[in-house]
Coordinates of C-alpha atoms in Angstrom, one line a residue:
M1 CA -35.6 42.4 -38.3
S2 CA -35.9 40.7 -35.0
M3 CA -39.2 42.6 -34.3
N4 CA -40.8 41.5 -37.7
L5 CA -39.9 37.8 -37.0
S6 CA -41.5 38.1 -33.6
A7 CA -44.7 39.5 -35.1
K8 CA -44.9 36.8 -37.7
L9 CA -44.3 34.1 -35.1
D10 CA -47.2 35.6 -33.0
E11 CA -49.5 35.4 -36.0
L12 CA -48.6 31.8 -36.6
Q13 CA -49.3 31.0 -33.0
R14 CA -52.7 32.6 -33.1
G15 CA -53.5 30.5 -36.2
D16 CA -55.0 27.1 -36.3
R17 CA -51.6 25.5 -36.6
Q18 CA -50.6 22.3 -35.0
L19 CA -49.0 22.4 -31.5
E20 CA -45.8 21.0 -32.8
T21 CA -45.3 23.9 -35.2
T22 CA -45.9 26.4 -32.4
V23 CA -43.3 24.7 -30.2
A24 CA -40.8 24.5 -33.1
L25 CA -41.3 28.1 -33.9
C26 CA -40.8 29.1 -30.2
E27 CA -37.5 27.3 -30.2
I28 CA -36.4 29.0 -33.4
R29 CA -37.2 32.4 -31.9
T30 CA -35.2 31.6 -28.7
Q31 CA -32.2 30.5 -30.8
L32 CA -32.4 33.6 -32.9
Q33 CA -32.4 35.8 -29.7
E34 CA -29.4 34.0 -28.4
L35 CA -27.6 34.3 -31.8
T36 CA -28.4 38.1 -31.8
K37 CA -26.8 38.4 -28.3
S38 CA -23.8 36.4 -29.4
V39 CA -23.3 38.7 -32.4
E40 CA -23.5 41.8 -30.3
S41 CA -21.0 40.3 -27.8
C42 CA -18.6 39.4 -30.7
Q43 CA -18.8 43.0 -32.0
S44 CA -17.9 44.2 -28.5
E45 CA -14.9 41.8 -28.3
V46 CA -13.8 42.7 -31.8
S47 CA -13.7 46.4 -30.7
E48 CA -11.6 45.4 -27.6
V49 CA -9.2 43.4 -29.8
K50 CA -8.9 46.4 -32.1
R51 CA -8.0 48.5 -29.1
D52 CA -5.4 45.9 -28.0
M53 CA -3.9 45.7 -31.4
V54 CA -3.5 49.5 -31.4
T55 CA -1.8 49.3 -28.0
I56 CA 0.5 46.6 -29.2
K57 CA 1.3 48.6 -32.3
Q58 CA 2.2 51.6 -30.1
E59 CA 4.4 49.3 -27.9
L60 CA 6.1 48.0 -31.0
D61 CA 6.7 51.5 -32.2
T62 CA 8.2 52.4 -28.8
V63 CA 10.5 49.3 -29.0
Q64 CA 11.6 50.3 -32.5
Q65 CA 12.3 53.9 -31.2
V66 CA 14.3 52.5 -28.3
K67 CA 16.2 50.3 -30.7
E68 CA 17.1 53.3 -32.8
E69 CA 18.1 55.2 -29.6
I70 CA 20.3 52.3 -28.6
E71 CA 22.0 52.3 -32.0
E72 CA 22.6 56.0 -31.7
L73 CA 24.1 55.4 -28.2
R74 CA 26.2 52.6 -29.5
E75 CA 27.6 54.8 -32.2
Y76 CA 28.2 57.5 -29.7
V77 CA 30.0 55.1 -27.3
N78 CA 32.1 53.8 -30.2
R79 CA 33.1 57.4 -31.1
L80 CA 34.0 58.0 -27.4
E81 CA 36.1 54.8 -27.3
E82 CA 37.9 55.8 -30.4
H83 CA 38.5 59.3 -29.0
S84 CA 39.7 57.8 -25.7
H85 CA 42.0 55.4 -27.6
R86 CA 43.5 58.2 -29.5
R87 CA 43.9 60.2 -26.3
K88 CA 45.6 57.3 -24.6
L89 CA 48.0 56.9 -27.5
R90 CA 49.0 60.5 -27.2
L91 CA 49.4 60.1 -23.4
L92 CA 51.7 57.1 -24.1
E93 CA 53.9 59.2 -26.3
Q94 CA 54.8 61.7 -23.5
G95 CA 58.4 61.6 -22.4
L96 CA 60.6 62.5 -19.4
T97 CA 61.3 66.2 -19.2
L98 CA 64.0 68.0 -17.3
F99 CA 61.6 69.7 -14.9
L100 CA 59.7 66.5 -14.3
S101 CA 63.0 64.8 -13.4
Y102 CA 63.8 67.7 -11.0
A103 CA 60.3 67.3 -9.4
I104 CA 60.8 63.5 -9.0
L105 CA 64.2 64.0 -7.5
A106 CA 63.0 66.6 -5.0
A107 CA 60.1 64.4 -4.0
V108 CA 62.0 61.1 -3.5
L109 CA 64.3 62.7 -1.0
G110 CA 61.5 61.8 1.4
M111 CA 61.9 58.1 0.5
L112 CA 65.7 58.4 0.8
Q113 CA 65.0 59.7 4.3
F114 CA 62.9 56.6 5.0
G115 CA 65.6 54.2 3.6
Y116 CA 68.4 56.0 5.6
N117 CA 66.6 55.8 8.9
T118 CA 65.6 52.1 8.3
G119 CA 69.2 51.0 7.8
V120 CA 71.1 53.5 10.0
I121 CA 70.3 51.7 13.3
N122 CA 71.8 48.4 12.0
A123 CA 75.6 48.8 11.9
P124 CA 76.2 50.8 15.2
E125 CA 74.2 48.2 17.3
V126 CA 77.1 47.4 19.6
N127 CA 78.0 51.1 20.0
I128 CA 74.5 52.1 20.9
E129 CA 74.2 49.2 23.4
N130 CA 77.5 50.3 25.0
F131 CA 76.1 53.8 25.3
M132 CA 73.0 52.5 27.0
K133 CA 75.1 50.5 29.4
D134 CA 77.2 53.5 30.3
V135 CA 74.1 55.8 30.8
Y136 CA 72.4 53.2 33.0
K137 CA 75.5 52.7 35.2
D138 CA 76.0 56.5 35.6
R139 CA 72.3 56.8 36.7
Y140 CA 71.8 53.8 38.9
G141 CA 75.4 52.8 39.9
E142 CA 75.0 49.2 38.7
D143 CA 75.4 47.3 35.5
I144 CA 72.4 46.6 33.3
S145 CA 71.8 43.0 32.2
D146 CA 72.5 42.0 28.6
D147 CA 68.9 41.0 28.1
S148 CA 67.7 44.4 29.2
V149 CA 70.1 46.1 26.9
K150 CA 68.8 44.0 24.0
T151 CA 65.3 45.0 24.9
L152 CA 66.2 48.7 25.0
Y153 CA 67.9 48.4 21.6
S154 CA 64.8 46.6 20.2
V155 CA 62.7 49.6 21.5
A156 CA 65.0 52.0 19.6
V157 CA 64.6 49.9 16.5
S158 CA 60.8 49.3 16.7
I159 CA 59.6 52.7 18.0
F160 CA 60.6 54.0 14.5
A161 CA 57.8 51.8 13.1
I162 CA 55.3 53.1 15.7
G163 CA 56.0 56.6 14.5
G164 CA 55.7 55.4 11.0
M165 CA 52.2 54.1 11.8
V166 CA 51.1 57.5 13.1
G167 CA 52.6 59.3 10.1
G168 CA 51.3 56.8 7.6
F169 CA 47.7 56.9 9.0
S170 CA 47.8 60.7 8.9
G171 CA 49.0 60.9 5.4
G172 CA 45.6 61.0 3.7
T173 CA 44.4 63.8 5.9
I174 CA 47.6 65.8 5.4
A175 CA 47.4 65.2 1.6
N176 CA 43.8 66.5 1.4
R177 CA 44.3 69.4 3.7
F178 CA 47.7 70.8 2.6
G179 CA 48.2 69.1 -0.8
R180 CA 50.8 66.6 -1.8
K181 CA 53.6 69.1 -2.1
G182 CA 52.5 71.2 0.9
G183 CA 52.3 68.1 3.1
L184 CA 55.9 67.1 2.1
L185 CA 57.2 70.6 2.9
L186 CA 55.6 70.6 6.3
N187 CA 56.8 67.1 7.0
N188 CA 60.4 68.2 6.8
V189 CA 60.0 70.1 10.1
L190 CA 59.5 66.7 11.8
G191 CA 62.6 65.4 10.0
I192 CA 64.8 68.2 11.3
V193 CA 63.4 67.9 14.8
G194 CA 63.9 64.1 14.9
A195 CA 67.4 64.2 13.5
C196 CA 68.4 66.8 16.0
L197 CA 67.1 64.8 18.9
M198 CA 69.0 61.7 17.8
G199 CA 72.2 63.7 17.1
F200 CA 72.3 65.2 20.6
T201 CA 71.5 61.9 22.4
K202 CA 75.0 61.3 23.6
I203 CA 75.6 64.9 24.7
A204 CA 72.4 64.8 26.7
E205 CA 73.3 61.3 28.0
S206 CA 69.7 60.1 27.5
Y207 CA 68.7 57.1 25.6
E208 CA 65.1 58.3 26.1
M209 CA 66.0 61.2 23.7
L210 CA 67.1 58.5 21.2
F211 CA 63.7 56.8 21.5
F212 CA 61.8 60.1 21.1
G213 CA 64.0 61.1 18.1
R214 CA 63.4 57.8 16.5
F215 CA 59.7 58.1 17.0
I216 CA 59.6 61.6 15.5
I217 CA 61.7 60.6 12.5
G218 CA 59.4 57.6 12.2
V219 CA 56.4 59.9 11.9
N220 CA 58.3 61.8 9.3
C221 CA 59.1 58.7 7.3
G222 CA 55.5 57.4 7.7
L223 CA 54.2 60.6 6.1
N224 CA 56.8 60.3 3.3
T225 CA 55.8 56.8 2.5
S226 CA 52.2 58.0 2.0
L227 CA 52.8 61.4 0.3
V228 CA 55.7 60.7 -2.0
P229 CA 54.2 57.7 -4.0
M230 CA 50.9 59.7 -4.2
Y231 CA 52.7 62.8 -5.5
I232 CA 54.8 60.9 -8.0
S233 CA 52.0 58.8 -9.4
E234 CA 49.9 61.9 -9.9
I235 CA 52.6 63.9 -11.8
A236 CA 54.0 61.1 -13.9
P237 CA 53.0 60.5 -17.5
L238 CA 51.0 57.4 -18.1
N239 CA 53.7 55.5 -20.0
L240 CA 56.4 56.4 -17.3
R241 CA 54.3 55.9 -14.2
G242 CA 55.7 52.4 -13.5
G243 CA 59.4 53.4 -14.0
L244 CA 59.1 56.6 -12.1
G245 CA 57.2 54.9 -9.3
T246 CA 60.2 52.5 -9.0
V247 CA 62.3 55.6 -8.3
N248 CA 60.6 55.6 -4.9
Q249 CA 62.3 52.3 -4.1
L250 CA 65.6 53.4 -5.7
A251 CA 65.7 56.3 -3.2
V252 CA 65.0 53.9 -0.4
T253 CA 67.8 51.6 -1.4
V254 CA 70.2 54.6 -1.9
G255 CA 69.3 55.7 1.6
L256 CA 70.0 52.2 3.0
L257 CA 73.3 52.0 1.2
V258 CA 74.5 55.4 2.4
S259 CA 73.6 54.5 6.0
Q260 CA 75.4 51.2 5.8
V261 CA 78.5 52.7 4.2
L262 CA 78.7 55.6 6.8
G263 CA 78.0 53.0 9.6
I264 CA 81.2 51.0 9.1
E265 CA 83.8 51.3 11.8
Q266 CA 86.2 53.2 9.6
I267 CA 83.8 56.1 9.2
L268 CA 81.1 56.7 11.8
G269 CA 80.4 53.3 13.3
T270 CA 82.3 54.2 16.4
N271 CA 81.4 55.1 20.0
E272 CA 82.0 58.8 19.1
G273 CA 80.6 58.8 15.6
W274 CA 77.2 57.0 15.9
P275 CA 75.3 60.1 17.1
I276 CA 76.6 62.0 14.0
L277 CA 75.5 59.0 11.9
L278 CA 71.9 59.3 13.2
G279 CA 71.9 63.1 13.1
L280 CA 72.8 63.1 9.4
A281 CA 69.1 62.4 8.8
I282 CA 68.7 66.2 8.8
C283 CA 70.4 66.4 5.4
P284 CA 67.5 65.0 3.2
A285 CA 65.0 67.1 5.1
I286 CA 67.0 70.4 4.6
L287 CA 67.7 69.5 0.9
Q288 CA 64.1 68.8 0.2
L289 CA 63.1 72.1 1.9
L290 CA 65.5 73.9 -0.6
L291 CA 64.5 72.0 -3.7
L292 CA 60.7 71.3 -3.4
P293 CA 59.3 74.8 -3.3
V294 CA 60.2 75.3 -7.0
C295 CA 58.1 72.2 -7.9
P296 CA 54.3 72.5 -8.7
E297 CA 51.5 71.0 -6.7
S298 CA 50.0 67.8 -8.1
P299 CA 47.8 68.7 -11.1
R300 CA 45.3 66.1 -10.2
Y301 CA 45.0 67.5 -6.7
L302 CA 44.5 71.0 -8.2
L303 CA 42.0 70.0 -10.8
I304 CA 39.9 67.2 -9.1
T305 CA 40.2 68.0 -5.4
K306 CA 40.4 71.8 -5.5
Q307 CA 38.7 72.4 -8.9
W308 CA 41.4 74.9 -9.9
E309 CA 41.7 74.1 -13.6
E310 CA 43.9 77.0 -14.6
E311 CA 46.5 76.2 -11.9
A312 CA 46.4 72.6 -13.0
R313 CA 47.1 73.6 -16.6
K314 CA 50.0 75.7 -15.5
A315 CA 51.5 72.9 -13.5
L316 CA 51.1 70.4 -16.4
R317 CA 52.7 72.9 -18.8
R318 CA 55.8 73.1 -16.6
L319 CA 55.9 69.3 -16.0
R320 CA 55.3 68.3 -19.6
A321 CA 57.4 71.2 -21.1
S322 CA 54.6 71.8 -23.6
N323 CA 51.4 73.9 -24.0
Q324 CA 49.5 70.9 -25.3
V325 CA 48.1 69.4 -22.1
E326 CA 44.5 68.8 -23.2
E327 CA 45.0 65.1 -23.2
D328 CA 46.1 65.1 -19.6
I329 CA 43.2 67.4 -18.6
E330 CA 40.7 65.1 -20.4
E331 CA 42.1 62.1 -18.7
M332 CA 41.8 63.7 -15.3
R333 CA 38.2 64.8 -16.1
A334 CA 37.4 61.2 -17.1
E335 CA 38.8 60.0 -13.8
E336 CA 36.8 62.7 -12.0
R337 CA 33.6 61.5 -13.7
A338 CA 34.3 57.9 -12.9
Q339 CA 34.6 58.6 -9.2
Q340 CA 32.2 61.5 -8.6
A341 CA 30.1 59.3 -6.3
E342 CA 33.2 58.7 -4.2
S343 CA 34.8 62.2 -4.3
T344 CA 34.4 62.9 -0.6
I345 CA 35.0 59.3 0.6
S346 CA 36.1 58.7 4.2
M347 CA 38.0 55.7 5.5
T348 CA 34.9 54.1 6.9
E349 CA 33.1 54.6 3.5
L350 CA 36.1 53.2 1.7
I351 CA 36.1 50.0 3.8
C352 CA 32.3 49.6 3.4
S353 CA 32.2 50.3 -0.4
P354 CA 31.6 47.0 -2.4
T355 CA 33.4 48.5 -5.4
L356 CA 36.5 49.6 -3.5
R357 CA 36.8 46.7 -1.1
A358 CA 38.6 44.5 -3.7
P359 CA 41.3 47.1 -4.5
L360 CA 41.7 47.9 -0.8
V361 CA 42.2 44.3 0.1
I362 CA 44.8 44.0 -2.8
G363 CA 46.6 47.1 -1.6
V364 CA 46.7 45.9 2.0
V365 CA 48.0 42.4 1.1
M366 CA 50.6 43.9 -1.3
Q367 CA 51.9 46.0 1.6
L368 CA 52.0 42.9 3.9
S369 CA 53.8 41.0 1.1
Q370 CA 56.6 43.6 1.4
Q371 CA 57.0 43.6 5.2
L372 CA 56.2 40.0 6.1
S373 CA 58.5 38.7 3.4
G374 CA 61.4 38.8 6.0
I375 CA 63.3 41.7 4.3
N376 CA 63.2 43.9 7.3
A377 CA 64.7 41.1 9.4
V378 CA 67.6 41.4 7.0
F379 CA 67.7 45.2 7.0
Y380 CA 67.5 45.6 10.8
Y381 CA 69.6 42.6 11.9
S382 CA 71.7 41.6 8.8
T383 CA 75.0 42.3 10.7
N384 CA 73.9 40.0 13.5
L385 CA 72.7 37.4 11.1
F386 CA 76.0 37.3 9.2
T387 CA 77.9 37.1 12.4
S388 CA 75.8 34.2 13.7
S389 CA 76.4 32.4 10.4
G390 CA 80.1 32.4 11.0
L391 CA 81.5 35.7 9.6
T392 CA 83.7 38.1 11.5
D393 CA 82.2 41.4 12.7
E394 CA 84.1 43.3 10.0
S395 CA 83.1 40.9 7.2
A396 CA 79.5 41.0 8.4
K397 CA 79.4 44.8 8.1
F398 CA 80.8 44.7 4.6
A399 CA 78.3 41.9 3.7
T400 CA 75.6 44.3 4.9
I401 CA 77.0 47.0 2.6
G402 CA 76.8 44.5 -0.2
I403 CA 73.1 44.1 0.5
G404 CA 72.6 47.8 0.1
A405 CA 74.7 47.9 -3.1
I406 CA 72.8 45.0 -4.7
M407 CA 69.5 46.7 -3.8
V408 CA 70.5 49.8 -5.6
C409 CA 71.7 48.0 -8.7
M410 CA 68.6 45.7 -9.0
T411 CA 66.2 48.6 -8.4
L412 CA 67.9 50.4 -11.3
V413 CA 67.5 47.2 -13.4
S414 CA 63.8 47.0 -12.5
I415 CA 63.0 50.6 -13.6
P416 CA 62.8 49.8 -17.3
L417 CA 61.2 46.4 -16.6
M418 CA 58.3 47.9 -14.7
D419 CA 56.6 49.4 -17.8
R420 CA 57.7 46.5 -20.1
T421 CA 57.0 43.4 -18.1
G422 CA 54.3 44.7 -15.8
R423 CA 53.7 45.0 -12.1
R424 CA 52.0 41.7 -11.5
T425 CA 54.6 39.7 -13.4
L426 CA 57.6 41.2 -11.6
H427 CA 55.9 40.8 -8.2
L428 CA 55.3 37.1 -8.9
Y429 CA 59.0 36.7 -9.9
G430 CA 60.1 38.6 -6.8
L431 CA 58.0 36.6 -4.4
G432 CA 58.9 33.3 -6.0
G433 CA 62.7 34.0 -5.9
M434 CA 62.5 35.2 -2.2
F435 CA 60.6 32.0 -1.3
I436 CA 63.3 29.8 -2.9
F437 CA 66.2 31.6 -1.2
S438 CA 64.5 31.8 2.2
I439 CA 64.5 28.0 2.1
F440 CA 68.2 28.1 1.2
I441 CA 68.9 30.4 4.1
T442 CA 67.3 27.9 6.4
I443 CA 69.2 25.0 4.9
S444 CA 72.5 26.8 5.3
F445 CA 71.7 27.4 9.0
L446 CA 70.9 23.7 9.5
I447 CA 74.0 22.5 7.7
K448 CA 76.1 24.8 9.8
E449 CA 74.7 23.3 13.0
F450 CA 75.1 19.7 11.9
F451 CA 78.7 20.2 10.6
G452 CA 79.8 22.9 13.0
Y453 CA 82.7 20.9 14.2
V454 CA 84.4 21.0 10.7
Q455 CA 86.1 24.4 10.2
E456 CA 86.0 24.0 6.4
M457 CA 82.3 23.4 6.4
I458 CA 81.7 26.5 8.7
D459 CA 83.6 28.7 6.2
W460 CA 81.8 27.2 3.2
M461 CA 78.3 27.5 4.7
S462 CA 79.0 31.0 5.8
Y463 CA 79.4 32.0 2.2
I464 CA 76.4 30.0 1.2
S465 CA 74.4 31.9 3.8
V466 CA 75.6 35.3 2.6
V467 CA 75.0 34.4 -1.1
S468 CA 71.4 33.2 -0.3
T469 CA 70.7 36.4 1.7
L470 CA 72.0 38.5 -1.2
C471 CA 69.9 36.6 -3.7
F472 CA 66.9 37.0 -1.3
V473 CA 67.5 40.8 -1.5
V474 CA 67.9 40.7 -5.3
F475 CA 64.4 39.3 -5.8
F476 CA 63.0 41.7 -3.2
A477 CA 64.3 44.6 -5.2
V478 CA 62.8 43.2 -8.4
G479 CA 59.2 43.1 -7.1
P480 CA 58.1 43.5 -3.5
G481 CA 60.5 46.4 -2.9
S482 CA 58.8 48.9 -5.1
I483 CA 55.5 47.6 -6.4
P484 CA 53.4 47.8 -3.2
W485 CA 54.1 51.5 -2.9
M486 CA 53.3 52.1 -6.5
I487 CA 50.3 49.8 -7.1
T488 CA 48.4 51.1 -4.0
A489 CA 48.4 54.6 -5.5
E490 CA 47.4 53.2 -8.9
L491 CA 44.5 51.1 -7.8
F492 CA 42.4 54.1 -6.6
S493 CA 41.1 57.2 -8.2
Q494 CA 41.6 60.7 -6.9
G495 CA 38.8 60.7 -4.3
P496 CA 39.5 57.5 -2.3
R497 CA 43.3 57.5 -3.0
P498 CA 44.4 59.4 0.2
A499 CA 42.2 57.3 2.5
A500 CA 43.4 54.1 0.8
M501 CA 47.1 55.1 1.0
S502 CA 46.6 55.9 4.7
I503 CA 45.1 52.5 5.4
A504 CA 47.7 50.6 3.3
V505 CA 50.7 52.5 4.8
L506 CA 49.4 52.0 8.3
V507 CA 49.2 48.3 7.7
N508 CA 52.8 48.4 6.2
W509 CA 54.2 50.1 9.3
M510 CA 52.3 47.8 11.7
A511 CA 53.9 44.8 10.0
N512 CA 57.2 46.7 10.0
F513 CA 56.8 47.1 13.8
L514 CA 55.9 43.5 14.4
V515 CA 58.9 42.3 12.5
G516 CA 61.2 44.8 14.2
I517 CA 60.1 44.0 17.7
G518 CA 59.5 40.3 17.2
F519 CA 62.4 39.1 15.1
P520 CA 64.9 38.8 18.0
S521 CA 62.5 36.7 20.1
M522 CA 61.6 34.6 17.0
K523 CA 65.3 34.1 16.3
S524 CA 65.9 32.9 19.9
S525 CA 62.9 30.6 19.8
L526 CA 63.2 29.1 16.3
E527 CA 67.0 29.4 15.9
N528 CA 67.9 27.8 12.6
Y529 CA 64.2 27.8 11.5
T530 CA 63.8 31.5 11.8
F531 CA 63.1 32.1 8.1
L532 CA 60.5 29.4 7.8
P533 CA 57.5 31.6 8.8
F534 CA 58.6 34.1 6.2
S535 CA 58.7 31.3 3.6
A536 CA 55.1 30.3 4.4
F537 CA 54.0 34.0 4.1
L538 CA 55.8 34.3 0.7
A539 CA 54.0 31.2 -0.6
I540 CA 50.6 32.7 0.5
F541 CA 51.4 36.1 -1.1
W542 CA 52.5 34.4 -4.3
I543 CA 49.2 32.6 -4.6
F544 CA 47.2 35.7 -3.8
T545 CA 49.0 37.8 -6.4
Y546 CA 48.6 35.1 -9.0
K547 CA 44.8 34.8 -8.4
K548 CA 43.7 38.3 -7.4
V549 CA 46.1 41.1 -8.5
P550 CA 45.3 42.7 -11.9
E551 CA 47.9 44.1 -14.2
T552 CA 48.0 48.0 -14.2
K553 CA 50.7 48.5 -16.8
N554 CA 49.8 51.3 -19.3
K555 CA 46.3 51.7 -17.8
T556 CA 44.7 55.0 -16.9
F557 CA 43.2 55.5 -13.5
E558 CA 39.8 55.4 -15.1
E559 CA 40.5 52.0 -16.7
I560 CA 41.9 50.6 -13.5
L561 CA 38.8 51.7 -11.6
A562 CA 36.7 50.1 -14.3
L563 CA 38.5 46.7 -13.7
F564 CA 36.9 46.5 -10.2
R565 CA 33.6 48.1 -11.1
H566 CA 33.2 45.6 -14.0
G567 CA 32.6 42.6 -11.7
N568 CA 30.0 44.3 -9.5
D569 CA 28.3 46.1 -12.3
R570 CA 28.2 43.0 -14.5
E571 CA 26.4 41.0 -11.8
E572 CA 23.9 43.8 -11.1
E573 CA 23.4 44.3 -14.9
L574 CA 22.8 40.7 -15.5
A575 CA 20.3 40.5 -12.6
T576 CA 18.6 43.6 -13.8
N577 CA 18.5 42.6 -17.5
S578 CA 17.2 39.2 -16.5
S579 CA 14.4 40.7 -14.5
K580 CA 13.5 43.1 -17.2
E581 CA 13.5 40.4 -19.9
T582 CA 11.3 38.2 -17.7
V583 CA 8.8 41.0 -17.1
L584 CA 8.7 42.0 -20.8
S585 CA 8.4 38.4 -21.9
D586 CA 5.5 37.8 -19.5
A587 CA 3.7 41.0 -20.6
T588 CA 4.1 40.3 -24.3
T589 CA 2.9 36.7 -23.9
A590 CA -0.1 37.8 -21.9
N591 CA -1.0 40.4 -24.6
H592 CA -0.8 38.0 -27.4
T593 CA -2.7 35.3 -25.6
H594 CA -5.4 37.7 -24.7
A595 CA -5.7 38.9 -28.3
T596 CA -5.8 35.3 -29.6
D597 CA -8.4 34.2 -27.2
K598 CA -10.6 37.1 -28.1
L599 CA -10.2 36.5 -31.8

């Protein structure tokens, strides 16, 4: 068509037409040529738009397919959640069996050892100091100063905590290498050696042997404080984990009470009897060596760490007194999947892990809340505290026994409360009550100083001091006594748990050592204001617990791990989703704009 037009235009130009017609016809031909080019260009662009529309349709089909897959995944997740909920309900229905009770009893003898050796050094303080004076005079032919004797006695008290640091820090390695039960069995060798060294101190006429024995028994107790809570938390049913975890503290308080009762002057608190008192630490070690071999290894250790599923099933059947243990196995498998990336975690990796840093900080602060609350000042030096508040030596020793008895009673009360009220709530009550009565203890000391010349006021304030101290101990037993040991094991899954327990227990024993070695000097410097630093610490720990510590009651290890992963994962997910949405939005807008322009 365009060629015919050109031919006709050429004929017209050759004709005798006017010049204007020729010019007009040339313009028409030029415009027609431009129009033809424009039509061809439009056809090309229409083809491109068609290709873009096909691409967009394919993308929309892909999006629809992804939506369908997401719906399928959502239904699958809902089914998993429903299955997990049913499994958790079945786990919450498990009860306390006879063999599980036996295993708990055999294991907590290690914590009884810890409690006994924490309190045993308290009552015979004067007897041990007299022994040190006699040994020094026999060696060097001169009397030792009272300050030097006090220093030596402080060493005997605090070197126990140094041994505890060594044992606590080694707990994770021992637990992974020999197992929870195997580590406890081997640890009793240290208990027997330490008890023998302390028991033969007077025969050997060597207070250095006393120091060494206290160090060895400290290592033994440090390992116990790491291994026993770990073992109990791993064999206990979900619904009983809190109450059975409190049995740790019950064993500690029983050990304290036994040591305080045996330490009175009428029994073994004499110059001849105190070595026997210290040497009796051999009894829990020998008893555990006899009872524990019958108990199974931790099923979690067997399944998750060693991958011995059949052995784990056998252990669970014995502990649950039932062949239906699939819920426990599934719960352990879920925990294993949740922490597979951390299954071989070291202490350095634990400290550097963003996900595990929060529970590690909580575990460490909870341990500090136990030791820096001032309770060990009461355990180690209660007899001296009561004497300085105006009680006679005999009354002070009986008041110390009262502390042990109240600790046992209140720990028994807290066992059912642990799985009803919750760990966090009880810890807040405990710290709050200790804060209040630490202030009362300080007030009683100040009033005694101001009204010391009135005998009636001295007697009255002595009893106020004793009552305040006993109430201080009551609230310690309710919360800070048992919860830090338990919650540290609860906050971590199987992989990082041993390393976390090692770090937390090391911090606990370091704080124990600082209080043991520093309290006499602090008492001399601050005098009536001795408990004020502890009051300040208690206030700080209460605020931290209120703001940072989660509730772990009736939660599986997988759910507890998810509490801390949720924050990090949520931030990462929001950032990732935001980025993806921005890119998708930009791409979609660009495609639509491009298509519209072309149309």
